[in-house]
Amino acid sequence: TTSDKIPNAACRNALNMAINRQAIVDHLLEGEGTVLYAPFSDEHPFVDESRLTIPAYDPEKAKAQLEANGFDFNQTLELIVPTGNEVRIQSTVLIQQDLEAIGIKTNITQYDFATLMQMMRDGEYDLGMCGSAGGIDPTEPTGWLGLGTQQNFPCIQDYSYSELFAGANAILDLTEQKEAFTAVWQHLLDDSPVCYLYSSNNLQANNKRVTGVDYDNACQLEWCTWKWKVAE
């Protein structure tokens, strides 16, 4: 959000539209993932993408919106990515190709994780790739989008997100709270400080000798190992 090369929310929104997320899921994850636009998938009880106006993949519209909002196609965007995660590295290559298709030049540079985190905190980049993971608390993205937080990698400069999350979290009625969080996700999509890409599936090997494993929850902390049984 602080890059001079991406001057406003309309340009960020257009970049969001230029990325073919489904290609990343199909070719890099081999179909083992879900395209994301909001911080959580549609499986989350507080996310319903059918009720959101989403900047879905539309390169022609993306280019027209960039042209209408003062984007300079003669410049080169610096796209940084951490070393060590091949899917993320290859994702940046696909994104580079998507942007090149609408006339945007990018330069990809890999950094070790600690260096990349500090560069993103300091706003020393145009586009940056990193992962976001955690629990199902719908206020969790505040860590990314809150002014003054250690994970404010988009370099948010105001309290709008903190206030929206706090207001939604203060509502006790679950139906009303879901409505409030829908408004938060829509503001996030319109402002586009972060372009969410995909959620990879959690895969576990199934050892037929072991029974009683709750595979749906195996990625969480409660493994319930006392329920496991191992056959001879």
mmCIF file with all atom_site columns, N, CA, C and O in Angstrom, residues 90-116:
data_model
loop_
_atom_site.group_PDB
_atom_site.id
_atom_site.type_symbol
_atom_site.label_atom_id
_atom_site.label_alt_id
_atom_site.label_comp_id
_atom_site.label_asym_id
_atom_site.label_entity_id
_atom_site.label_seq_id
_atom_site.pdbx_PDB_ins_code
_atom_site.Cartn_x
_atom_site.Cartn_y
_atom_site.Cartn_z
_atom_site.occupancy
_atom_site.B_iso_or_equiv
_atom_site.pdbx_formal_charge
_atom_site.auth_seq_id
_atom_site.auth_comp_id
_atom_site.auth_asym_id
_atom_site.auth_atom_id
_atom_site.pdbx_PDB_model_num
ATOM 1   N N  . GLN A 1 90  ? 7.236  -20.867 -7.415  1.00 0.00 ? 90  GLN A N  1
ATOM 2   C CA . GLN A 1 90  ? 6.627  -21.094 -8.724  1.00 0.00 ? 90  GLN A CA 1
ATOM 3   C C  . GLN A 1 90  ? 5.340  -20.281 -8.889  1.00 0.00 ? 90  GLN A C  1
ATOM 4   O O  . GLN A 1 90  ? 4.986  -19.883 -10.008 1.00 0.00 ? 90  GLN A O  1
ATOM 5   N N  . SER A 1 91  ? 4.647  -20.021 -7.777  1.00 0.00 ? 91  SER A N  1
ATOM 6   C CA . SER A 1 91  ? 3.453  -19.170 -7.851  1.00 0.00 ? 91  SER A CA 1
ATOM 7   C C  . SER A 1 91  ? 3.806  -17.776 -8.340  1.00 0.00 ? 91  SER A C  1
ATOM 8   O O  . SER A 1 91  ? 3.079  -17.177 -9.142  1.00 0.00 ? 91  SER A O  1
ATOM 9   N N  . THR A 1 92  ? 4.936  -17.252 -7.863  1.00 0.00 ? 92  THR A N  1
ATOM 10  C CA . THR A 1 92  ? 5.345  -15.915 -8.311  1.00 0.00 ? 92  THR A CA 1
ATOM 11  C C  . THR A 1 92  ? 5.649  -15.912 -9.803  1.00 0.00 ? 92  THR A C  1
ATOM 12  O O  . THR A 1 92  ? 5.416  -14.912 -10.486 1.00 0.00 ? 92  THR A O  1
ATOM 13  N N  . VAL A 1 93  ? 6.171  -17.034 -10.327 1.00 0.00 ? 93  VAL A N  1
ATOM 14  C CA . VAL A 1 93  ? 6.453  -17.117 -11.768 1.00 0.00 ? 93  VAL A CA 1
ATOM 15  C C  . VAL A 1 93  ? 5.148  -17.059 -12.561 1.00 0.00 ? 93  VAL A C  1
ATOM 16  O O  . VAL A 1 93  ? 5.045  -16.348 -13.574 1.00 0.00 ? 93  VAL A O  1
ATOM 17  N N  . LEU A 1 94  ? 4.119  -17.797 -12.103 1.00 0.00 ? 94  LEU A N  1
ATOM 18  C CA . LEU A 1 94  ? 2.824  -17.752 -12.780 1.00 0.00 ? 94  LEU A CA 1
ATOM 19  C C  . LEU A 1 94  ? 2.204  -16.363 -12.688 1.00 0.00 ? 94  LEU A C  1
ATOM 20  O O  . LEU A 1 94  ? 1.608  -15.865 -13.647 1.00 0.00 ? 94  LEU A O  1
ATOM 21  N N  . ILE A 1 95  ? 2.338  -15.730 -11.515 1.00 0.00 ? 95  ILE A N  1
ATOM 22  C CA . ILE A 1 95  ? 1.815  -14.371 -11.351 1.00 0.00 ? 95  ILE A CA 1
ATOM 23  C C  . ILE A 1 95  ? 2.561  -13.402 -12.268 1.00 0.00 ? 95  ILE A C  1
ATOM 24  O O  . ILE A 1 95  ? 1.961  -12.516 -12.884 1.00 0.00 ? 95  ILE A O  1
ATOM 25  N N  . GLN A 1 96  ? 3.873  -13.572 -12.374 1.00 0.00 ? 96  GLN A N  1
ATOM 26  C CA . GLN A 1 96  ? 4.661  -12.738 -13.287 1.00 0.00 ? 96  GLN A CA 1
ATOM 27  C C  . GLN A 1 96  ? 4.141  -12.872 -14.719 1.00 0.00 ? 96  GLN A C  1
ATOM 28  O O  . GLN A 1 96  ? 4.004  -11.878 -15.443 1.00 0.00 ? 96  GLN A O  1
ATOM 29  N N  . GLN A 1 97  ? 3.814  -14.096 -15.117 1.00 0.00 ? 97  GLN A N  1
ATOM 30  C CA . GLN A 1 97  ? 3.286  -14.328 -16.456 1.00 0.00 ? 97  GLN A CA 1
ATOM 31  C C  . GLN A 1 97  ? 1.904  -13.693 -16.633 1.00 0.00 ? 97  GLN A C  1
ATOM 32  O O  . GLN A 1 97  ? 1.602  -13.122 -17.686 1.00 0.00 ? 97  GLN A O  1
ATOM 33  N N  . ASP A 1 98  ? 1.072  -13.791 -15.590 1.00 0.00 ? 98  ASP A N  1
ATOM 34  C CA . ASP A 1 98  ? -0.257 -13.165 -15.648 1.00 0.00 ? 98  ASP A CA 1
ATOM 35  C C  . ASP A 1 98  ? -0.140 -11.653 -15.826 1.00 0.00 ? 98  ASP A C  1
ATOM 36  O O  . ASP A 1 98  ? -0.869 -11.045 -16.628 1.00 0.00 ? 98  ASP A O  1
ATOM 37  N N  . LEU A 1 99  ? 0.778  -11.040 -15.077 1.00 0.00 ? 99  LEU A N  1
ATOM 38  C CA . LEU A 1 99  ? 0.947  -9.592  -15.163 1.00 0.00 ? 99  LEU A CA 1
ATOM 39  C C  . LEU A 1 99  ? 1.569  -9.180  -16.496 1.00 0.00 ? 99  LEU A C  1
ATOM 40  O O  . LEU A 1 99  ? 1.198  -8.156  -17.079 1.00 0.00 ? 99  LEU A O  1
ATOM 41  N N  . GLU A 1 100 ? 2.505  -9.993  -16.970 1.00 0.00 ? 100 GLU A N  1
ATOM 42  C CA . GLU A 1 100 ? 3.118  -9.704  -18.271 1.00 0.00 ? 100 GLU A CA 1
ATOM 43  C C  . GLU A 1 100 ? 2.073  -9.730  -19.378 1.00 0.00 ? 100 GLU A C  1
ATOM 44  O O  . GLU A 1 100 ? 2.163  -8.961  -20.346 1.00 0.00 ? 100 GLU A O  1
ATOM 45  N N  . ALA A 1 101 ? 1.053  -10.587 -19.230 1.00 0.00 ? 101 ALA A N  1
ATOM 46  C CA . ALA A 1 101 ? 0.014  -10.714 -20.261 1.00 0.00 ? 101 ALA A CA 1
ATOM 47  C C  . ALA A 1 101 ? -0.798 -9.441  -20.423 1.00 0.00 ? 101 ALA A C  1
ATOM 48  O O  . ALA A 1 101 ? -1.402 -9.215  -21.474 1.00 0.00 ? 101 ALA A O  1
ATOM 49  N N  . ILE A 1 102 ? -0.809 -8.586  -19.392 1.00 0.00 ? 102 ILE A N  1
ATOM 50  C CA . ILE A 1 102 ? -1.536 -7.313  -19.508 1.00 0.00 ? 102 ILE A CA 1
ATOM 51  C C  . ILE A 1 102 ? -0.572 -6.127  -19.561 1.00 0.00 ? 102 ILE A C  1
ATOM 52  O O  . ILE A 1 102 ? -0.974 -4.984  -19.356 1.00 0.00 ? 102 ILE A O  1
ATOM 53  N N  . GLY A 1 103 ? 0.712  -6.425  -19.809 1.00 0.00 ? 103 GLY A N  1
ATOM 54  C CA . GLY A 1 103 ? 1.673  -5.355  -20.047 1.00 0.00 ? 103 GLY A CA 1
ATOM 55  C C  . GLY A 1 103 ? 2.450  -4.876  -18.852 1.00 0.00 ? 103 GLY A C  1
ATOM 56  O O  . GLY A 1 103 ? 3.110  -3.826  -18.922 1.00 0.00 ? 103 GLY A O  1
ATOM 57  N N  . ILE A 1 104 ? 2.428  -5.624  -17.733 1.00 0.00 ? 104 ILE A N  1
ATOM 58  C CA . ILE A 1 104 ? 3.140  -5.206  -16.522 1.00 0.00 ? 104 ILE A CA 1
ATOM 59  C C  . ILE A 1 104 ? 4.451  -5.981  -16.410 1.00 0.00 ? 104 ILE A C  1
ATOM 60  O O  . ILE A 1 104 ? 4.467  -7.212  -16.463 1.00 0.00 ? 104 ILE A O  1
ATOM 61  N N  . LYS A 1 105 ? 5.548  -5.259  -16.240 1.00 0.00 ? 105 LYS A N  1
ATOM 62  C CA . LYS A 1 105 ? 6.853  -5.888  -16.070 1.00 0.00 ? 105 LYS A CA 1
ATOM 63  C C  . LYS A 1 105 ? 7.145  -6.094  -14.586 1.00 0.00 ? 105 LYS A C  1
ATOM 64  O O  . LYS A 1 105 ? 6.886  -5.197  -13.765 1.00 0.00 ? 105 LYS A O  1
ATOM 65  N N  . THR A 1 106 ? 7.662  -7.278  -14.243 1.00 0.00 ? 106 THR A N  1
ATOM 66  C CA . THR A 1 106 ? 8.033  -7.558  -12.858 1.00 0.00 ? 106 THR A CA 1
ATOM 67  C C  . THR A 1 106 ? 9.423  -8.164  -12.805 1.00 0.00 ? 106 THR A C  1
ATOM 68  O O  . THR A 1 106 ? 9.881  -8.805  -13.752 1.00 0.00 ? 106 THR A O  1
ATOM 69  N N  . ASN A 1 107 ? 10.093 -7.964  -11.678 1.00 0.00 ? 107 ASN A N  1
ATOM 70  C CA . ASN A 1 107 ? 11.396 -8.560  -11.418 1.00 0.00 ? 107 ASN A CA 1
ATOM 71  C C  . ASN A 1 107 ? 11.285 -9.373  -10.131 1.00 0.00 ? 107 ASN A C  1
ATOM 72  O O  . ASN A 1 107 ? 10.977 -8.824  -9.071  1.00 0.00 ? 107 ASN A O  1
ATOM 73  N N  . ILE A 1 108 ? 11.491 -10.692 -10.218 1.00 0.00 ? 108 ILE A N  1
ATOM 74  C CA . ILE A 1 108 ? 11.370 -11.576 -9.053  1.00 0.00 ? 108 ILE A CA 1
ATOM 75  C C  . ILE A 1 108 ? 12.732 -11.721 -8.382  1.00 0.00 ? 108 ILE A C  1
ATOM 76  O O  . ILE A 1 108 ? 13.740 -12.029 -9.034  1.00 0.00 ? 108 ILE A O  1
ATOM 77  N N  . THR A 1 109 ? 12.764 -11.502 -7.047  1.00 0.00 ? 109 THR A N  1
ATOM 78  C CA . THR A 1 109 ? 13.984 -11.698 -6.274  1.00 0.00 ? 109 THR A CA 1
ATOM 79  C C  . THR A 1 109 ? 13.654 -12.555 -5.049  1.00 0.00 ? 109 THR A C  1
ATOM 80  O O  . THR A 1 109 ? 12.661 -12.304 -4.370  1.00 0.00 ? 109 THR A O  1
ATOM 81  N N  . GLN A 1 110 ? 14.508 -13.561 -4.794  1.00 0.00 ? 110 GLN A N  1
ATOM 82  C CA . GLN A 1 110 ? 14.326 -14.424 -3.630  1.00 0.00 ? 110 GLN A CA 1
ATOM 83  C C  . GLN A 1 110 ? 15.201 -13.937 -2.477  1.00 0.00 ? 110 GLN A C  1
ATOM 84  O O  . GLN A 1 110 ? 16.358 -13.541 -2.684  1.00 0.00 ? 110 GLN A O  1
ATOM 85  N N  . TYR A 1 111 ? 14.629 -13.976 -1.266  1.00 0.00 ? 111 TYR A N  1
ATOM 86  C CA . TYR A 1 111 ? 15.366 -13.612 -0.057  1.00 0.00 ? 111 TYR A CA 1
ATOM 87  C C  . TYR A 1 111 ? 15.133 -14.681 0.999   1.00 0.00 ? 111 TYR A C  1
ATOM 88  O O  . TYR A 1 111 ? 14.112 -15.383 0.970   1.00 0.00 ? 111 TYR A O  1
ATOM 89  N N  . ASP A 1 112 ? 16.078 -14.807 1.941   1.00 0.00 ? 112 ASP A N  1
ATOM 90  C CA . ASP A 1 112 ? 15.822 -15.694 3.069   1.00 0.00 ? 112 ASP A CA 1
ATOM 91  C C  . ASP A 1 112 ? 14.633 -15.138 3.852   1.00 0.00 ? 112 ASP A C  1
ATOM 92  O O  . ASP A 1 112 ? 14.304 -13.942 3.778   1.00 0.00 ? 112 ASP A O  1
ATOM 93  N N  . PHE A 1 113 ? 13.975 -16.012 4.607   1.00 0.00 ? 113 PHE A N  1
ATOM 94  C CA . PHE A 1 113 ? 12.694 -15.669 5.216   1.00 0.00 ? 113 PHE A CA 1
ATOM 95  C C  . PHE A 1 113 ? 12.795 -14.444 6.132   1.00 0.00 ? 113 PHE A C  1
ATOM 96  O O  . PHE A 1 113 ? 11.956 -13.542 6.067   1.00 0.00 ? 113 PHE A O  1
ATOM 97  N N  . ALA A 1 114 ? 13.805 -14.401 6.979   1.00 0.00 ? 114 ALA A N  1
ATOM 98  C CA . ALA A 1 114 ? 13.928 -13.291 7.925   1.00 0.00 ? 114 ALA A CA 1
ATOM 99  C C  . ALA A 1 114 ? 14.106 -11.957 7.205   1.00 0.00 ? 114 ALA A C  1
ATOM 100 O O  . ALA A 1 114 ? 13.514 -10.940 7.581   1.00 0.00 ? 114 ALA A O  1
ATOM 101 N N  . THR A 1 115 ? 14.934 -11.961 6.153   1.00 0.00 ? 115 THR A N  1
ATOM 102 C CA . THR A 1 115 ? 15.153 -10.735 5.383   1.00 0.00 ? 115 THR A CA 1
ATOM 103 C C  . THR A 1 115 ? 13.867 -10.289 4.704   1.00 0.00 ? 115 THR A C  1
ATOM 104 O O  . THR A 1 115 ? 13.515 -9.104  4.722   1.00 0.00 ? 115 THR A O  1
ATOM 105 N N  . LEU A 1 116 ? 13.149 -11.238 4.112   1.00 0.00 ? 116 LEU A N  1
ATOM 106 C CA . LEU A 1 116 ? 11.898 -10.895 3.427   1.00 0.00 ? 116 LEU A CA 1
ATOM 107 C C  . LEU A 1 116 ? 10.879 -10.319 4.403   1.00 0.00 ? 116 LEU A C  1
ATOM 108 O O  . LEU A 1 116 ? 10.209 -9.323  4.099   1.00 0.00 ? 116 LEU A O  1
#
